Short mmCIF file of C-alpha atoms (C1' of nucleotides) in Angstrom, two decimals:
data_model
loop_
_atom_site.label_atom_id
_atom_site.label_comp_id
_atom_site.label_asym_id
_atom_site.label_seq_id
_atom_site.Cartn_x
_atom_site.Cartn_y
_atom_site.Cartn_z
CA UNK A 1 -15.41 -52.40 -17.35
CA UNK A 2 -16.40 -48.72 -17.33
CA UNK A 3 -14.76 -45.86 -19.13
CA UNK A 4 -14.83 -42.71 -17.01
CA UNK A 5 -16.67 -40.46 -19.44
CA UNK A 6 -18.70 -37.69 -17.86
CA UNK A 7 -21.98 -39.03 -16.53
CA UNK A 8 -25.05 -36.82 -16.28
CA UNK A 9 -26.00 -35.67 -12.81
CA UNK A 10 -29.50 -36.95 -13.39
CA UNK A 11 -28.08 -40.41 -14.04
CA UNK A 12 -26.12 -40.40 -10.78
CA UNK A 13 -29.20 -39.31 -8.87
CA UNK A 14 -31.17 -42.19 -10.34
CA UNK A 15 -28.42 -44.65 -9.44
CA UNK A 16 -28.76 -43.58 -5.80
CA UNK A 17 -32.47 -44.14 -6.06
CA UNK A 18 -32.02 -47.59 -7.62
CA UNK A 19 -29.68 -48.48 -4.79
CA UNK A 20 -32.33 -47.62 -2.24
CA UNK A 21 -34.98 -49.63 -4.10
CA UNK A 22 -32.64 -52.60 -4.36
CA UNK A 23 -31.81 -52.52 -0.67
CA UNK A 24 -35.49 -52.55 0.16
CA UNK A 25 -36.05 -55.41 -2.27
CA UNK A 26 -33.20 -57.34 -0.68
CA UNK A 27 -34.78 -56.88 2.77
CA UNK A 28 -37.97 -58.38 1.39
CA UNK A 29 -35.97 -61.38 0.24
CA UNK A 30 -36.09 -60.60 -3.48
CA UNK A 31 -33.11 -62.14 -5.23
CA UNK A 32 -33.62 -61.06 -8.81
CA UNK A 33 -35.20 -57.95 -10.29
CA UNK A 34 -35.92 -56.83 -13.85
CA UNK A 35 -35.26 -53.37 -15.21
CA UNK A 36 -39.02 -53.09 -15.52
CA UNK A 37 -39.65 -53.70 -11.82
CA UNK A 38 -36.75 -51.47 -10.82
CA UNK A 39 -38.12 -48.71 -13.02
CA UNK A 40 -41.62 -48.96 -11.55
CA UNK A 41 -40.32 -48.59 -8.02
CA UNK A 42 -37.94 -45.81 -8.94
CA UNK A 43 -40.47 -43.85 -10.94
CA UNK A 44 -38.76 -44.11 -14.31
CA UNK A 45 -38.69 -46.42 -17.35
CA UNK A 46 -36.98 -49.73 -17.96
CA UNK A 47 -35.01 -48.32 -20.88
CA UNK A 48 -33.75 -45.56 -18.62
CA UNK A 49 -32.62 -48.07 -16.01
CA UNK A 50 -30.74 -50.15 -18.54
CA UNK A 51 -29.15 -47.09 -20.14
CA UNK A 52 -28.06 -45.72 -16.77
CA UNK A 53 -26.42 -48.98 -15.81
CA UNK A 54 -24.89 -49.48 -19.25
CA UNK A 55 -22.58 -46.50 -18.70
CA UNK A 56 -20.79 -48.55 -16.06
CA UNK A 57 -20.99 -52.11 -17.34
CA UNK A 58 -23.25 -55.08 -17.94
CA UNK A 59 -24.65 -56.29 -14.66
CA UNK A 60 -27.71 -58.20 -15.77
CA UNK A 61 -28.53 -61.57 -17.25
CA UNK A 62 -30.59 -61.63 -20.43
CA UNK A 63 -33.92 -63.31 -19.99
CA UNK A 64 -33.57 -63.11 -16.21
CA UNK A 65 -32.81 -59.63 -14.88
CA UNK A 66 -30.38 -58.41 -12.24
CA UNK A 67 -29.14 -60.24 -9.15
CA UNK A 68 -30.19 -57.87 -6.39
CA UNK A 69 -27.21 -58.45 -4.09
CA UNK A 70 -24.72 -58.08 -6.93
CA UNK A 71 -26.27 -54.90 -8.25
CA UNK A 72 -26.32 -53.41 -4.74
CA UNK A 73 -22.60 -54.06 -4.50
CA UNK A 74 -21.92 -52.61 -7.96
CA UNK A 75 -23.92 -49.45 -7.25
CA UNK A 76 -22.24 -48.94 -3.90
CA UNK A 77 -18.89 -49.22 -5.62
CA UNK A 78 -19.89 -46.91 -8.49
CA UNK A 79 -21.26 -44.27 -6.13
CA UNK A 80 -18.15 -44.39 -3.96
CA UNK A 81 -19.97 -45.67 -0.87
CA UNK A 82 -17.36 -48.30 -0.09
CA UNK A 83 -15.55 -46.02 2.32
CA UNK A 84 -16.24 -43.69 5.19
CA UNK A 85 -16.91 -40.09 4.23
CA UNK A 86 -15.89 -37.51 6.78
CA UNK A 87 -18.26 -34.59 7.11
CA UNK A 88 -18.25 -31.22 8.86
CA UNK A 89 -21.54 -29.49 9.42
CA UNK A 90 -21.33 -25.71 9.43
CA UNK A 91 -24.21 -23.94 11.13
CA UNK A 92 -25.67 -25.31 14.36
CA UNK A 93 -29.17 -23.95 13.84
CA UNK A 94 -32.20 -26.17 13.56
CA UNK A 95 -31.35 -27.48 10.12
CA UNK A 96 -27.71 -28.12 10.95
CA UNK A 97 -28.68 -29.89 14.17
CA UNK A 98 -31.23 -32.06 12.38
CA UNK A 99 -28.72 -32.99 9.69
CA UNK A 100 -26.05 -33.93 12.21
CA UNK A 101 -27.99 -37.01 13.25
CA UNK A 102 -29.89 -37.64 10.01
CA UNK A 103 -30.03 -41.39 9.55
CA UNK A 104 -29.98 -41.07 5.78
CA UNK A 105 -26.43 -39.77 6.13
CA UNK A 106 -25.18 -42.12 8.81
CA UNK A 107 -26.50 -45.26 7.13
CA UNK A 108 -24.62 -44.48 3.95
CA UNK A 109 -21.23 -44.13 5.57
CA UNK A 110 -21.19 -40.38 6.15
CA UNK A 111 -19.66 -39.62 9.56
CA UNK A 112 -20.20 -36.22 11.12
CA UNK A 113 -16.88 -35.29 12.73
CA UNK A 114 -17.78 -31.82 13.86
CA UNK A 115 -20.50 -29.21 13.92
CA UNK A 116 -19.55 -25.53 13.74
CA UNK A 117 -21.08 -22.17 14.49
CA UNK A 118 -19.79 -18.65 14.86
CA UNK A 119 -22.28 -17.53 17.49
CA UNK A 120 -20.44 -17.38 20.86
CA UNK A 121 -23.68 -18.24 22.65
CA UNK A 122 -23.89 -21.52 20.75
CA UNK A 123 -20.23 -22.50 20.61
CA UNK A 124 -19.44 -24.94 23.40
CA UNK A 125 -23.02 -26.05 23.89
CA UNK A 126 -24.01 -29.61 23.09
CA UNK A 127 -26.18 -30.24 20.05
CA UNK A 128 -27.36 -33.75 19.33
CA UNK A 129 -24.55 -35.16 21.43
CA UNK A 130 -21.77 -33.12 19.86
CA UNK A 131 -20.08 -30.06 21.31
CA UNK A 132 -20.46 -27.19 18.86
CA UNK A 133 -17.06 -26.00 17.74
CA UNK A 134 -16.01 -22.43 17.00
CA UNK A 135 -16.03 -21.74 13.28
CA UNK A 136 -12.75 -19.88 13.75
CA UNK A 137 -11.00 -23.15 14.56
CA UNK A 138 -12.31 -24.98 11.47
CA UNK A 139 -9.18 -24.55 9.37
CA UNK A 140 -6.92 -25.83 12.16
CA UNK A 141 -9.27 -28.70 13.01
CA UNK A 142 -9.48 -29.69 9.36
CA UNK A 143 -5.74 -30.36 9.22
CA UNK A 144 -6.28 -32.97 11.93
CA UNK A 145 -9.70 -34.36 10.94
CA UNK A 146 -9.21 -34.33 7.17
CA UNK A 147 -12.89 -33.95 6.35
CA UNK A 148 -14.00 -34.71 2.78
CA UNK A 149 -17.22 -32.74 2.71
CA UNK A 150 -18.70 -29.67 4.37
CA UNK A 151 -22.46 -29.35 4.75
CA UNK A 152 -23.46 -25.68 4.85
CA UNK A 153 -26.55 -24.95 6.94
CA UNK A 154 -26.10 -21.22 7.40
CA UNK A 155 -28.22 -18.20 6.44
CA UNK A 156 -28.08 -17.10 2.82
CA UNK A 157 -26.24 -13.87 3.65
CA UNK A 158 -23.39 -15.79 5.29
CA UNK A 159 -23.15 -18.67 2.84
CA UNK A 160 -20.69 -17.23 0.31
CA UNK A 161 -18.26 -16.07 3.00
CA UNK A 162 -18.51 -19.31 4.94
CA UNK A 163 -18.00 -21.33 1.77
CA UNK A 164 -14.84 -19.43 0.97
CA UNK A 165 -13.46 -20.08 4.45
CA UNK A 166 -14.31 -23.75 4.14
CA UNK A 167 -12.54 -23.98 0.80
CA UNK A 168 -9.54 -22.10 2.20
CA UNK A 169 -9.39 -24.79 4.89
CA UNK A 170 -8.84 -27.35 2.16
CA UNK A 171 -12.34 -28.80 1.84
CA UNK A 172 -13.30 -29.02 -1.82
CA UNK A 173 -16.75 -30.62 -1.69
CA UNK A 174 -19.76 -28.75 -0.33
CA UNK A 175 -23.39 -29.62 0.17
CA UNK A 176 -25.10 -26.26 0.35
CA UNK A 177 -28.45 -25.80 2.12
CA UNK A 178 -28.37 -22.01 1.90
CA UNK A 179 -30.73 -20.55 -0.69
CA UNK A 180 -28.04 -18.88 -2.79
CA UNK A 181 -25.69 -19.86 -5.60
CA UNK A 182 -22.10 -20.17 -4.41
CA UNK A 183 -19.25 -18.73 -6.47
CA UNK A 184 -16.18 -20.87 -5.94
CA UNK A 185 -13.13 -22.13 -7.79
CA UNK A 186 -13.98 -24.72 -10.46
CA UNK A 187 -12.12 -27.50 -8.65
CA UNK A 188 -14.60 -27.25 -5.79
CA UNK A 189 -17.61 -29.55 -6.16
CA UNK A 190 -20.84 -28.04 -4.95
CA UNK A 191 -24.29 -29.51 -4.76
CA UNK A 192 -27.20 -27.43 -3.50
CA UNK A 193 -30.41 -28.35 -1.74
CA UNK A 194 -32.78 -25.42 -1.82
CA UNK A 195 -35.85 -26.29 0.17
CA UNK A 196 -37.69 -22.99 -0.14
CA UNK A 197 -37.14 -23.11 -3.88
CA UNK A 198 -38.78 -26.52 -4.11
CA UNK A 199 -41.77 -25.25 -2.18
CA UNK A 200 -42.03 -22.34 -4.59
CA UNK A 201 -41.90 -24.78 -7.47
CA UNK A 202 -44.88 -26.50 -5.89
CA UNK A 203 -46.73 -23.19 -5.60
CA UNK A 204 -46.00 -22.49 -9.25
CA UNK A 205 -47.28 -25.91 -10.25
CA UNK A 206 -50.50 -25.42 -8.31
CA UNK A 207 -51.16 -22.00 -9.75
CA UNK A 208 -50.44 -23.08 -13.31
CA UNK A 209 -52.02 -26.49 -13.04
CA UNK A 210 -54.01 -27.64 -16.04
CA UNK A 211 -57.57 -26.63 -15.10
CA UNK A 212 -58.91 -29.77 -16.75
CA UNK A 213 -57.58 -31.95 -13.95
CA UNK A 214 -59.03 -29.59 -11.34
CA UNK A 215 -62.60 -30.11 -12.57
CA UNK A 216 -65.02 -31.19 -9.86
CA UNK B 1 -49.00 -11.32 -21.77
CA UNK B 2 -48.03 -14.90 -21.21
CA UNK B 3 -49.48 -17.99 -22.77
CA UNK B 4 -49.64 -20.88 -20.32
CA UNK B 5 -47.55 -23.39 -22.23
CA UNK B 6 -45.72 -25.91 -20.12
CA UNK B 7 -42.60 -24.41 -18.60
CA UNK B 8 -39.58 -26.54 -17.75
CA UNK B 9 -39.03 -27.27 -14.08
CA UNK B 10 -35.47 -26.04 -14.43
CA UNK B 11 -36.79 -22.70 -15.63
CA UNK B 12 -39.11 -22.34 -12.63
CA UNK B 13 -36.26 -23.15 -10.27
CA UNK B 14 -34.13 -20.46 -11.84
CA UNK B 15 -36.97 -17.94 -11.55
CA UNK B 16 -37.03 -18.57 -7.78
CA UNK B 17 -33.32 -18.00 -7.71
CA UNK B 18 -33.56 -14.78 -9.71
CA UNK B 19 -36.20 -13.57 -7.28
CA UNK B 20 -33.85 -14.09 -4.37
CA UNK B 21 -31.00 -12.31 -6.14
CA UNK B 22 -33.29 -9.42 -7.03
CA UNK B 23 -34.53 -9.06 -3.47
CA UNK B 24 -30.96 -8.91 -2.24
CA UNK B 25 -30.11 -6.35 -4.92
CA UNK B 26 -33.10 -4.27 -3.89
CA UNK B 27 -31.94 -4.31 -0.27
CA UNK B 28 -28.61 -2.95 -1.45
CA UNK B 29 -30.44 -0.10 -3.16
CA UNK B 30 -29.89 -1.34 -6.72
CA UNK B 31 -32.67 -0.03 -8.95
CA UNK B 32 -31.75 -1.55 -12.30
CA UNK B 33 -30.04 -4.79 -13.22
CA UNK B 34 -28.92 -6.32 -16.52
CA UNK B 35 -29.47 -9.94 -17.53
CA UNK B 36 -25.69 -10.23 -17.38
CA UNK B 37 -25.47 -9.18 -13.72
CA UNK B 38 -28.47 -11.29 -12.79
CA UNK B 39 -26.89 -14.28 -14.49
CA UNK B 40 -23.58 -13.83 -12.67
CA UNK B 41 -25.28 -13.79 -9.28
CA UNK B 42 -27.54 -16.67 -10.14
CA UNK B 43 -24.80 -18.85 -11.59
CA UNK B 44 -26.12 -18.99 -15.14
CA UNK B 45 -25.84 -17.07 -18.43
CA UNK B 46 -27.45 -13.85 -19.62
CA UNK B 47 -29.11 -15.63 -22.54
CA UNK B 48 -30.63 -18.09 -20.12
CA UNK B 49 -32.02 -15.31 -17.97
CA UNK B 50 -33.58 -13.55 -20.93
CA UNK B 51 -35.00 -16.78 -22.32
CA UNK B 52 -36.47 -17.77 -18.94
CA UNK B 53 -38.20 -14.41 -18.58
CA UNK B 54 -39.34 -14.35 -22.20
CA UNK B 55 -41.70 -17.26 -21.56
CA UNK B 56 -43.78 -14.93 -19.40
CA UNK B 57 -43.41 -11.55 -21.06
CA UNK B 58 -41.09 -8.65 -21.76
CA UNK B 59 -40.08 -7.06 -18.51
CA UNK B 60 -36.89 -5.24 -19.46
CA UNK B 61 -35.90 -2.08 -21.23
CA UNK B 62 -33.51 -2.39 -24.14
CA UNK B 63 -30.25 -0.64 -23.55
CA UNK B 64 -30.98 -0.39 -19.83
CA UNK B 65 -31.90 -3.67 -18.19
CA UNK B 66 -34.62 -4.62 -15.72
CA UNK B 67 -36.19 -2.42 -13.05
CA UNK B 68 -35.47 -4.44 -9.91
CA UNK B 69 -38.68 -3.62 -8.05
CA UNK B 70 -40.83 -4.34 -11.09
CA UNK B 71 -39.17 -7.64 -11.84
CA UNK B 72 -39.51 -8.71 -8.20
CA UNK B 73 -43.24 -8.05 -8.47
CA UNK B 74 -43.52 -9.92 -11.76
CA UNK B 75 -41.65 -12.94 -10.48
CA UNK B 76 -43.69 -13.07 -7.30
CA UNK B 77 -46.82 -13.03 -9.41
CA UNK B 78 -45.52 -15.66 -11.84
CA UNK B 79 -44.45 -17.98 -9.03
CA UNK B 80 -47.78 -17.62 -7.26
CA UNK B 81 -46.31 -15.97 -4.16
CA UNK B 82 -48.96 -13.27 -4.01
CA UNK B 83 -51.04 -15.26 -1.59
CA UNK B 84 -50.74 -17.22 1.62
CA UNK B 85 -49.96 -20.90 1.19
CA UNK B 86 -51.28 -23.15 3.92
CA UNK B 87 -48.96 -25.99 4.85
CA UNK B 88 -49.20 -29.11 6.98
CA UNK B 89 -46.00 -30.74 8.11
CA UNK B 90 -46.24 -34.49 8.55
CA UNK B 91 -43.57 -36.02 10.76
CA UNK B 92 -42.47 -34.27 13.96
CA UNK B 93 -38.96 -35.66 14.00
CA UNK B 94 -35.89 -33.45 13.81
CA UNK B 95 -36.34 -32.58 10.16
CA UNK B 96 -40.05 -31.88 10.48
CA UNK B 97 -39.44 -29.73 13.55
CA UNK B 98 -36.68 -27.78 11.81
CA UNK B 99 -38.87 -27.19 8.75
CA UNK B 100 -41.81 -25.97 10.83
CA UNK B 101 -39.97 -22.77 11.68
CA UNK B 102 -37.73 -22.54 8.64
CA UNK B 103 -37.51 -18.86 7.75
CA UNK B 104 -37.13 -19.63 4.07
CA UNK B 105 -40.71 -20.91 4.15
CA UNK B 106 -42.24 -18.26 6.39
CA UNK B 107 -40.72 -15.35 4.50
CA UNK B 108 -42.24 -16.51 1.24
CA UNK B 109 -45.78 -16.70 2.50
CA UNK B 110 -45.93 -20.35 3.52
CA UNK B 111 -47.83 -20.69 6.79
CA UNK B 112 -47.49 -23.86 8.83
CA UNK B 113 -50.96 -24.61 10.16
CA UNK B 114 -50.22 -27.92 11.79
CA UNK B 115 -47.54 -30.48 12.47
CA UNK B 116 -48.49 -34.16 12.65
CA UNK B 117 -47.06 -37.39 13.95
CA UNK B 118 -48.42 -40.86 14.61
CA UNK B 119 -46.24 -41.62 17.64
CA UNK B 120 -48.45 -41.35 20.76
CA UNK B 121 -45.41 -40.28 22.77
CA UNK B 122 -44.98 -37.26 20.52
CA UNK B 123 -48.61 -36.32 19.84
CA UNK B 124 -49.69 -33.57 22.21
CA UNK B 125 -46.18 -32.38 22.97
CA UNK B 126 -45.09 -28.93 21.85
CA UNK B 127 -42.58 -28.69 19.02
CA UNK B 128 -41.32 -25.27 18.02
CA UNK B 129 -44.33 -23.65 19.62
CA UNK B 130 -46.92 -25.88 17.99
CA UNK B 131 -48.78 -28.74 19.61
CA UNK B 132 -48.15 -31.88 17.59
CA UNK B 133 -51.41 -33.23 16.24
CA UNK B 134 -52.39 -36.87 15.82
CA UNK B 135 -51.95 -38.01 12.25
CA UNK B 136 -55.27 -39.81 12.58
CA UNK B 137 -57.07 -36.49 12.78
CA UNK B 138 -55.44 -35.04 9.67
CA UNK B 139 -58.32 -35.73 7.31
CA UNK B 140 -60.86 -34.15 9.65
CA UNK B 141 -58.59 -31.18 10.39
CA UNK B 142 -57.97 -30.64 6.70
CA UNK B 143 -61.65 -30.02 6.08
CA UNK B 144 -61.41 -27.09 8.48
CA UNK B 145 -57.89 -25.80 7.70
CA UNK B 146 -57.97 -26.28 3.94
CA UNK B 147 -54.22 -26.75 3.59
CA UNK B 148 -52.73 -26.41 0.10
CA UNK B 149 -49.54 -28.35 0.62
CA UNK B 150 -48.25 -31.20 2.80
CA UNK B 151 -44.56 -31.44 3.64
CA UNK B 152 -43.60 -35.06 4.29
CA UNK B 153 -40.77 -35.51 6.77
CA UNK B 154 -41.31 -39.16 7.64
CA UNK B 155 -39.11 -42.26 7.30
CA UNK B 156 -38.85 -43.79 3.85
CA UNK B 157 -40.79 -46.90 4.85
CA UNK B 158 -43.79 -44.83 5.93
CA UNK B 159 -43.73 -42.27 3.12
CA UNK B 160 -45.92 -44.03 0.54
CA UNK B 161 -48.63 -44.87 3.05
CA UNK B 162 -48.59 -41.40 4.60
CA UNK B 163 -48.72 -39.81 1.16
CA UNK B 164 -51.79 -41.81 0.26
CA UNK B 165 -53.54 -40.75 3.46
CA UNK B 166 -52.64 -37.13 2.81
CA UNK B 167 -54.02 -37.32 -0.71
CA UNK B 168 -57.17 -39.05 0.56
CA UNK B 169 -57.59 -36.07 2.89
CA UNK B 170 -57.82 -33.85 -0.19
CA UNK B 171 -54.32 -32.42 -0.29
CA UNK B 172 -52.94 -32.62 -3.82
CA UNK B 173 -49.53 -30.99 -3.51
CA UNK B 174 -46.69 -32.66 -1.62
CA UNK B 175 -43.13 -31.70 -0.81
CA UNK B 176 -41.48 -35.02 -0.04
CA UNK B 177 -38.37 -35.23 2.15
CA UNK B 178 -38.43 -39.03 2.38
CA UNK B 179 -35.79 -40.78 0.26
CA UNK B 180 -38.25 -42.70 -1.91
CA UNK B 181 -40.26 -42.09 -5.07
CA UNK B 182 -43.96 -41.67 -4.34
CA UNK B 183 -46.57 -43.35 -6.52
CA UNK B 184 -49.66 -41.20 -6.59
CA UNK B 185 -52.47 -40.20 -8.93
CA UNK B 186 -51.33 -37.94 -11.77
CA UNK B 187 -53.36 -34.99 -10.54
CA UNK B 188 -51.21 -34.86 -7.39
CA UNK B 189 -48.18 -32.60 -7.70
CA UNK B 190 -45.10 -33.92 -5.95
CA UNK B 191 -41.67 -32.40 -5.55
CA UNK B 192 -38.96 -34.31 -3.73
CA UNK B 193 -35.95 -33.17 -1.75
CA UNK B 194 -33.61 -36.06 -1.21
CA UNK B 195 -30.77 -34.95 0.99
CA UNK B 196 -28.93 -38.25 1.28
CA UNK B 197 -29.07 -38.58 -2.46
CA UNK B 198 -27.38 -35.22 -2.93
CA UNK B 199 -24.63 -36.22 -0.53
CA UNK B 200 -24.13 -39.40 -2.53
CA UNK B 201 -23.91 -37.33 -5.69
CA UNK B 202 -21.11 -35.43 -4.01
CA UNK B 203 -19.33 -38.65 -3.10
CA UNK B 204 -19.64 -39.81 -6.70
CA UNK B 205 -18.25 -36.51 -7.96
CA UNK B 206 -15.26 -36.74 -5.62
CA UNK B 207 -14.46 -40.32 -6.56
CA UNK B 208 -14.76 -39.68 -10.28
CA UNK B 209 -13.21 -36.25 -10.24
CA UNK B 210 -10.89 -35.47 -13.11
CA UNK B 211 -7.46 -36.29 -11.62
CA UNK B 212 -5.93 -33.32 -13.45
CA UNK B 213 -7.59 -30.86 -11.11
CA UNK B 214 -6.50 -32.87 -8.09
CA UNK B 215 -2.81 -32.45 -8.90
CA UNK B 216 -0.73 -31.10 -6.03
"C1'" DA C 1 -39.60 -67.04 -24.51
"C1'" DC C 2 -37.76 -63.37 -22.01
"C1'" DA C 3 -35.13 -59.44 -20.59
"C1'" DT C 4 -30.75 -57.15 -21.35
"C1'" DG C 5 -27.68 -53.93 -23.81
"C1'" DT C 6 -27.27 -50.40 -27.25
"C1'" DG C 7 -27.13 -47.67 -31.69
"C1'" DA C 8 -30.37 -44.58 -33.69
"C1'" DA C 9 -34.18 -41.38 -33.49
"C1'" DC C 10 -36.24 -38.06 -30.92
"C1'" DT C 11 -37.30 -34.49 -27.69
"C1'" DG C 12 -36.44 -30.53 -25.33
"C1'" DC C 13 -33.27 -27.47 -22.89
"C1'" DT C 14 -29.44 -24.40 -23.64
"C1'" DT C 15 -26.53 -21.47 -26.29
"C1'" DC C 16 -25.77 -18.57 -30.14
"C1'" DA C 17 -26.11 -14.53 -32.64
"C1'" DC C 18 -28.41 -10.77 -34.22
"C1'" DA C 19 -32.46 -7.89 -35.24
"C1'" DG C 20 -35.06 -4.59 -32.71
"C1'" DC C 21 -35.72 -0.93 -29.58
"C1'" DG C 22 -34.73 2.64 -26.23
"C1'" DC D 1 -24.36 2.43 -28.41
"C1'" DG D 2 -26.20 -1.03 -25.05
"C1'" DC D 3 -29.05 -4.57 -23.72
"C1'" DT D 4 -33.21 -6.96 -24.51
"C1'" DG D 5 -36.03 -10.43 -26.88
"C1'" DT D 6 -36.06 -14.36 -29.89
"C1'" DG D 7 -35.70 -17.54 -33.99
"C1'" DA D 8 -32.36 -20.83 -35.24
"C1'" DA D 9 -28.64 -23.94 -34.23
"C1'" DG D 10 -26.50 -26.99 -31.17
"C1'" DC D 11 -26.30 -30.39 -27.73
"C1'" DA D 12 -27.54 -33.51 -24.06
"C1'" DG D 13 -30.65 -36.59 -22.08
"C1'" DT D 14 -34.47 -39.71 -22.98
"C1'" DT D 15 -37.00 -42.98 -25.54
"C1'" DC D 16 -37.38 -46.35 -29.10
"C1'" DA D 17 -36.79 -50.71 -31.06
"C1'" DC D 18 -34.33 -54.59 -31.95
"C1'" DA D 19 -30.30 -57.56 -32.16
"C1'" DT D 20 -28.14 -60.39 -28.75
"C1'" DG D 21 -27.61 -63.70 -25.27
"C1'" DT D 22 -29.49 -67.13 -21.79
#
DNA sequence: ACATGTGAACTGCTTCACAGCG
DNA sequence: CGCTGTGAAGCAGTTCACATGT
């Protein structure tokens, strides 16, 4: 039994990671796994694994560990992966096109219903097997398709405006790939993936790396 | 003057974000900006902005704010963006191809020197203007190219093995797009971008969203 | 004997609030 | 007077350590 208290984002991210580790373990025929083994694979600690899971219930057996198949099922349920998620991709550039067929999405139950662009030279062309739709028709289409999530793969300058249009169309969950912070109503859930920013973090780490470890 | 104490990753990420906001402000002709304004744009608080900057020095003027051009220069220096960063992309699939010409990388001084794959059907073909190199030649090529960073855009199953090869070739900074945790020597700096995991975080947020805000 | 589940201690990031300076 | 820079307080996430259950 799990009380719905607010769970840290970092915890949810780790749960996704555990799920992936467990699925791989299951493919290898592993039936039972300890928090220790799960932690090793997931790059964290056993205490962290147990704490993360404890927010949602008691899924293990003392002295034994976790039944892999059961824990997979629990995590899928907790993460909300038991249903199809309907996704619009906005921006038919290289990133948007790549995302539209990304297996990591498809395999987890995320279905791309439409891919949008506002460039008349792109609208109507076929990208990864889907005809690119006109961004101007998104609101009307959304009434029919009832998408749950919009993935924004547009330039930074356009992102805020596009996001507002998407929200106006009734979509209140956005995965943002543009390198800017979006300012939207608090009932809209936004998660951002900022690739350039991660690369810069890497540059920072290299530059400020402890010289001791760099010794020849 | 800044002492090189360890800085939180979250702080570094925000610095990248501030830099972007400042560059946009500069383009609009803004010459001075307050921590308050910077915070609004960046989606944080003024105290956070001042604290983040304070780790590296005092760049503002009391009663006035920050000179945009100066702060841009300081942040670029702090983040290590004053030089060219040489990048290999490993994996010439859709994501790898998209990343190889991603403007967010190019504009920040990251130069893609080579794109690699191990599929003989792909090696030798041209992807986004670059001939795909054989992954088997990466170690030899690296001695000549001296890349600083490898971007991994390979399937999850291959990621650990590929990462080890990349590290063996002398590259000790990795941006990982595969949906798995990499286990590497502690002197190797790794940053991961897990797109599927962010989408799952969104699904979790939707499922567990406070019903009050969902009221019709 | 072994591994989970969890309150308590700890660590570190964020927020507060105000002294200091232009 | 306005806004920065920062010690101190507050808070959230992580780690510890052990009681509990198999």
